[in-house]
Amino acid sequence: MLGSGFRRAAGLALGSGALLAAHSRLDDRRVPSSWPVRSAAACEAAASELPTFRRDDVAKHAGGDAGVWVMLGSRVFDITHFIENHPGGMDKIMMAAGKSLEPFWALYRQHVERAGEDGSIEAKEHVEQLLQEYQIGWLHPDDVKEAAACARAADDPYANQPARHPALKVLSEIPCSAELPASLMMDSWLTPAPLWYVRHHHPVPDLDADSFRLRVHGLGVQDREYSLAQLQALAQKAEVAVTVQCGGNRRGEDNDVR
């Protein structure tokens, strides 16, 4: 679809789609030899025989020769062979090395089907399939309670998200991913701004217009701050007709043949 201006699109199209690519390499240390990757029932049966770890055990595997382990709920995963394939980059996934995934996925909710108020996380189907292949054990029950308590955020960063146009086809509520329905695409040569596709990986910043300040500083740059009103006054406005597409377009079909 053609848009009424790249300026209008920029605020909504903040992220591009990414395919979580499963790494097929499995070794005997991580999973039993009987582990069938494609059978969920068999995976659950094999998982029941896995050992139990304490949080301190997991914390020792935060990179290097020790590998990278993470926790999610009551499960422990060895993702050493996956981190280089992480679509968000190694630096992002390494923030959770040796730790629980919940606090990070509370923010990066493109991985999540739903998040409970108690800090619990239910991964999306394709993410869950990937996790099953990398499970190496279970977290000790006492540590599961402690991890859940740490995962509870005092403030939900997604609590004050802007209202979306009701005509949008919503693909993900949090973070918001929505698109113009095919039935409306030919109604206008220029896509109305409220019907632009939305693709977020993070919450929309909840700013106070009066107190917001943007600081610009660095080598060779004069250190100064700008209010929102000053930034708006500096902007040179222009309108051009452009075609914009989300980088994750047709991700669904890609997932089907991954």
Coordinates of C-alpha atoms in Angstrom, one line a residue:
M1 CA 0.0 0.0 0.0
L2 CA 1.1 3.6 -0.6
G3 CA 1.4 5.8 2.5
S4 CA 0.8 9.5 2.9
G5 CA 4.4 10.0 4.1
F6 CA 7.3 8.2 5.6
R7 CA 7.1 10.7 8.5
R8 CA 3.8 9.2 9.5
A9 CA 5.0 5.6 9.1
A10 CA 8.2 6.0 11.1
G11 CA 6.5 6.2 14.5
L12 CA 4.6 3.0 13.9
A13 CA 6.9 0.8 12.0
L14 CA 9.7 0.5 14.6
G15 CA 10.7 -3.1 14.2
S16 CA 11.1 -5.7 11.5
G17 CA 9.9 -9.2 11.7
A18 CA 12.4 -11.9 12.6
L19 CA 12.2 -15.6 12.2
L20 CA 13.3 -17.6 15.2
A21 CA 15.4 -20.3 13.4
A22 CA 15.7 -23.5 15.2
H23 CA 19.2 -24.9 15.5
S24 CA 19.1 -28.6 14.8
R25 CA 22.4 -29.6 16.4
L26 CA 21.7 -31.7 19.5
D27 CA 24.4 -33.5 21.6
D28 CA 24.2 -36.3 24.1
R29 CA 25.1 -34.0 27.0
R30 CA 22.0 -31.8 26.5
V31 CA 19.3 -34.3 25.7
P32 CA 18.7 -38.1 25.9
S33 CA 19.5 -40.0 22.8
S34 CA 15.8 -41.1 22.7
W35 CA 14.6 -37.5 22.4
P36 CA 12.4 -37.2 19.3
V37 CA 12.4 -33.5 18.3
R38 CA 9.1 -33.6 16.4
S39 CA 7.0 -35.5 19.0
A40 CA 5.7 -33.3 21.8
A41 CA 4.4 -36.3 23.8
A42 CA 7.7 -38.1 23.6
C43 CA 9.6 -34.9 24.5
E44 CA 7.5 -34.6 27.6
A45 CA 8.2 -38.2 28.5
A46 CA 11.9 -37.7 28.0
A47 CA 11.9 -34.4 29.9
S48 CA 10.4 -36.1 33.0
E49 CA 13.6 -38.1 33.4
L50 CA 15.9 -35.1 33.3
P51 CA 17.9 -34.0 36.3
T52 CA 17.1 -31.2 38.8
F53 CA 19.4 -28.2 39.1
R54 CA 19.7 -25.3 41.6
R55 CA 19.8 -21.7 40.5
D56 CA 23.4 -21.5 41.5
D57 CA 24.2 -24.4 39.1
V58 CA 22.5 -22.5 36.2
A59 CA 24.4 -19.3 37.1
K60 CA 27.7 -21.0 36.5
H61 CA 26.8 -21.4 32.9
A62 CA 26.9 -17.8 31.7
G63 CA 29.2 -18.1 28.7
G64 CA 32.7 -19.3 27.7
D65 CA 33.7 -22.9 28.2
A66 CA 30.8 -23.5 30.6
G67 CA 28.2 -22.8 27.9
V68 CA 25.0 -20.8 28.2
W69 CA 22.1 -22.1 30.3
V70 CA 18.8 -20.2 31.0
M71 CA 15.7 -20.8 33.0
L72 CA 12.0 -20.4 32.2
G73 CA 9.5 -21.3 34.9
S74 CA 10.5 -24.7 36.2
R75 CA 12.7 -25.7 33.2
V76 CA 16.4 -25.4 32.5
F77 CA 17.8 -25.0 29.0
D78 CA 21.2 -25.2 27.4
I79 CA 21.1 -22.7 24.5
T80 CA 24.8 -22.7 23.8
H81 CA 24.4 -23.8 20.2
F82 CA 21.5 -21.5 19.6
I83 CA 22.8 -18.1 20.7
E84 CA 24.7 -17.4 17.4
N85 CA 21.4 -18.0 15.5
H86 CA 19.3 -15.7 17.8
P87 CA 17.5 -13.2 15.4
G88 CA 17.9 -10.4 18.0
G89 CA 21.6 -10.8 18.2
M90 CA 24.0 -12.6 20.6
D91 CA 24.3 -9.5 22.8
K92 CA 20.5 -9.5 23.6
I93 CA 20.2 -13.2 24.5
M94 CA 23.5 -13.1 26.5
M95 CA 21.8 -10.7 28.9
A96 CA 19.9 -13.8 30.2
A97 CA 22.9 -16.1 30.3
G98 CA 22.8 -18.1 33.6
K99 CA 19.5 -16.4 34.6
S100 CA 15.8 -16.5 34.2
L101 CA 14.2 -15.5 30.9
E102 CA 11.0 -14.1 32.5
P103 CA 12.3 -10.6 33.3
F104 CA 13.6 -10.2 29.7
W105 CA 10.5 -11.7 28.0
A106 CA 8.3 -9.5 30.1
L107 CA 9.7 -6.7 27.9
Y108 CA 10.5 -8.6 24.7
R109 CA 7.1 -10.1 24.4
Q110 CA 7.3 -11.1 20.8
H111 CA 8.3 -14.5 22.3
V112 CA 5.2 -14.7 24.5
E113 CA 1.7 -16.0 24.0
R114 CA 0.6 -14.6 27.4
A115 CA 2.2 -13.3 30.6
G116 CA 0.5 -13.8 34.0
E117 CA 0.4 -11.2 36.8
D118 CA 2.4 -13.7 38.9
G119 CA 5.3 -13.4 36.5
S120 CA 4.6 -16.6 34.7
I121 CA 5.3 -16.8 30.9
E122 CA 3.6 -19.0 28.2
A123 CA 5.8 -19.0 25.1
K124 CA 4.4 -18.9 21.6
E125 CA 4.0 -22.2 19.8
H126 CA 7.1 -22.0 17.6
V127 CA 9.2 -20.7 20.5
E128 CA 8.0 -23.6 22.7
Q129 CA 8.9 -26.1 20.0
L130 CA 12.4 -24.7 20.0
L131 CA 12.7 -24.7 23.8
Q132 CA 11.7 -28.4 24.0
E133 CA 14.8 -29.3 22.0
Y134 CA 17.1 -27.5 24.4
Q135 CA 15.7 -28.5 27.7
I136 CA 18.3 -30.3 29.9
G137 CA 16.6 -30.4 33.2
W138 CA 14.3 -28.9 35.9
L139 CA 14.8 -26.2 38.4
H140 CA 14.5 -27.1 42.1
P141 CA 11.0 -26.3 43.4
D142 CA 12.4 -23.9 46.0
D143 CA 14.2 -22.0 43.3
V144 CA 11.1 -21.9 41.1
K145 CA 9.3 -19.9 43.7
E146 CA 12.2 -17.5 44.2
A147 CA 12.5 -17.0 40.4
A148 CA 8.8 -16.3 40.0
A149 CA 9.0 -13.6 42.7
C150 CA 11.9 -11.9 41.0
A151 CA 10.1 -12.0 37.7
R152 CA 7.1 -10.0 38.9
A153 CA 7.5 -6.4 37.7
A154 CA 6.4 -3.6 39.9
D155 CA 5.3 -1.6 36.8
D156 CA 4.1 -3.1 33.6
P157 CA 5.9 -1.3 30.7
Y158 CA 2.9 -2.0 28.5
A159 CA 0.3 -0.6 30.8
N160 CA -0.3 2.7 28.9
Q161 CA -0.1 1.7 25.3
P162 CA -2.0 3.9 22.8
A163 CA -5.4 2.8 21.5
R164 CA -5.3 1.3 18.0
H165 CA -7.8 1.7 15.2
P166 CA -10.5 -1.0 15.6
A167 CA -10.3 -1.8 11.9
L168 CA -6.7 -3.1 12.1
K169 CA -6.2 -6.8 12.0
V170 CA -4.3 -7.5 15.2
L171 CA -1.6 -10.2 15.0
S172 CA -0.2 -9.7 18.4
E173 CA -1.5 -7.6 21.3
I174 CA 1.7 -7.2 23.2
P175 CA 4.0 -6.0 21.7
C176 CA 1.5 -4.6 19.1
S177 CA 1.7 -6.1 15.7
A178 CA -1.2 -5.2 13.4
E179 CA -2.0 -4.6 9.8
L180 CA -4.5 -3.2 7.4
P181 CA -7.1 -5.9 6.4
A182 CA -7.0 -6.9 2.8
S183 CA -10.7 -5.9 2.4
L184 CA -9.7 -2.2 3.0
M185 CA -6.6 -2.0 0.9
M186 CA -8.3 -0.7 -2.2
D187 CA -10.4 1.9 -0.5
S188 CA -7.9 4.6 -0.8
W189 CA -4.8 5.2 -2.9
L190 CA -3.1 6.6 0.2
T191 CA -3.3 4.6 3.4
P192 CA -4.9 6.7 6.2
A193 CA -2.4 7.2 9.1
P194 CA -4.6 5.4 11.7
L195 CA -4.5 2.3 9.5
W196 CA -0.8 2.0 9.0
Y197 CA 0.6 -1.3 9.9
V198 CA 2.1 -1.5 13.4
R199 CA 5.2 -3.6 14.2
H200 CA 6.7 -3.1 17.7
H201 CA 9.3 -5.0 19.7
H202 CA 9.0 -2.7 22.7
P203 CA 6.4 -0.6 24.5
V204 CA 5.5 2.7 23.0
P205 CA 7.3 5.3 25.2
D206 CA 4.9 7.0 27.6
L207 CA 6.3 10.5 27.7
D208 CA 5.3 13.6 29.5
A209 CA 5.4 16.4 26.9
D210 CA 6.3 19.1 29.4
S211 CA 9.1 17.3 31.2
F212 CA 10.6 15.2 28.4
R213 CA 14.2 16.2 27.4
L214 CA 16.4 14.7 24.7
R215 CA 20.1 15.1 25.5
V216 CA 22.6 15.2 22.6
H217 CA 26.2 14.7 23.5
G218 CA 29.4 12.9 22.5
L219 CA 32.8 13.4 20.8
G220 CA 32.8 16.6 18.7
V221 CA 29.2 17.4 19.6
Q222 CA 28.1 20.3 21.8
D223 CA 26.3 18.9 24.8
R224 CA 22.7 20.2 24.9
E225 CA 19.2 19.3 25.7
Y226 CA 16.0 19.7 23.8
S227 CA 12.4 19.8 24.9
L228 CA 9.7 18.1 22.8
A229 CA 8.5 21.6 21.7
Q230 CA 12.0 22.5 20.6
L231 CA 12.3 19.3 18.6
Q232 CA 9.0 19.9 16.9
A233 CA 10.0 23.4 16.0
L234 CA 13.3 22.2 14.4
A235 CA 11.6 19.6 12.2
Q236 CA 11.4 20.4 8.6
K237 CA 8.1 18.9 7.4
A238 CA 7.6 17.3 4.0
E239 CA 5.1 14.9 2.5
V240 CA 6.0 12.3 -0.1
A241 CA 4.1 9.2 -1.4
V242 CA 6.1 6.1 -0.6
T243 CA 5.6 2.4 -0.4
V244 CA 6.6 0.9 2.9
Q245 CA 6.6 -2.8 3.9
C246 CA 7.4 -4.5 7.2
G247 CA 10.6 -6.6 7.1
G248 CA 8.6 -9.5 8.6
N249 CA 6.0 -9.7 5.9
R250 CA 5.0 -13.3 5.1
R251 CA 6.7 -14.5 8.2
G252 CA 3.8 -17.0 8.7
E253 CA 4.6 -18.8 5.5
D254 CA 8.3 -18.8 6.4
N255 CA 7.5 -20.4 9.7
D256 CA 5.5 -23.2 7.9
V257 CA 8.6 -24.3 6.0
R258 CA 11.4 -23.5 8.6

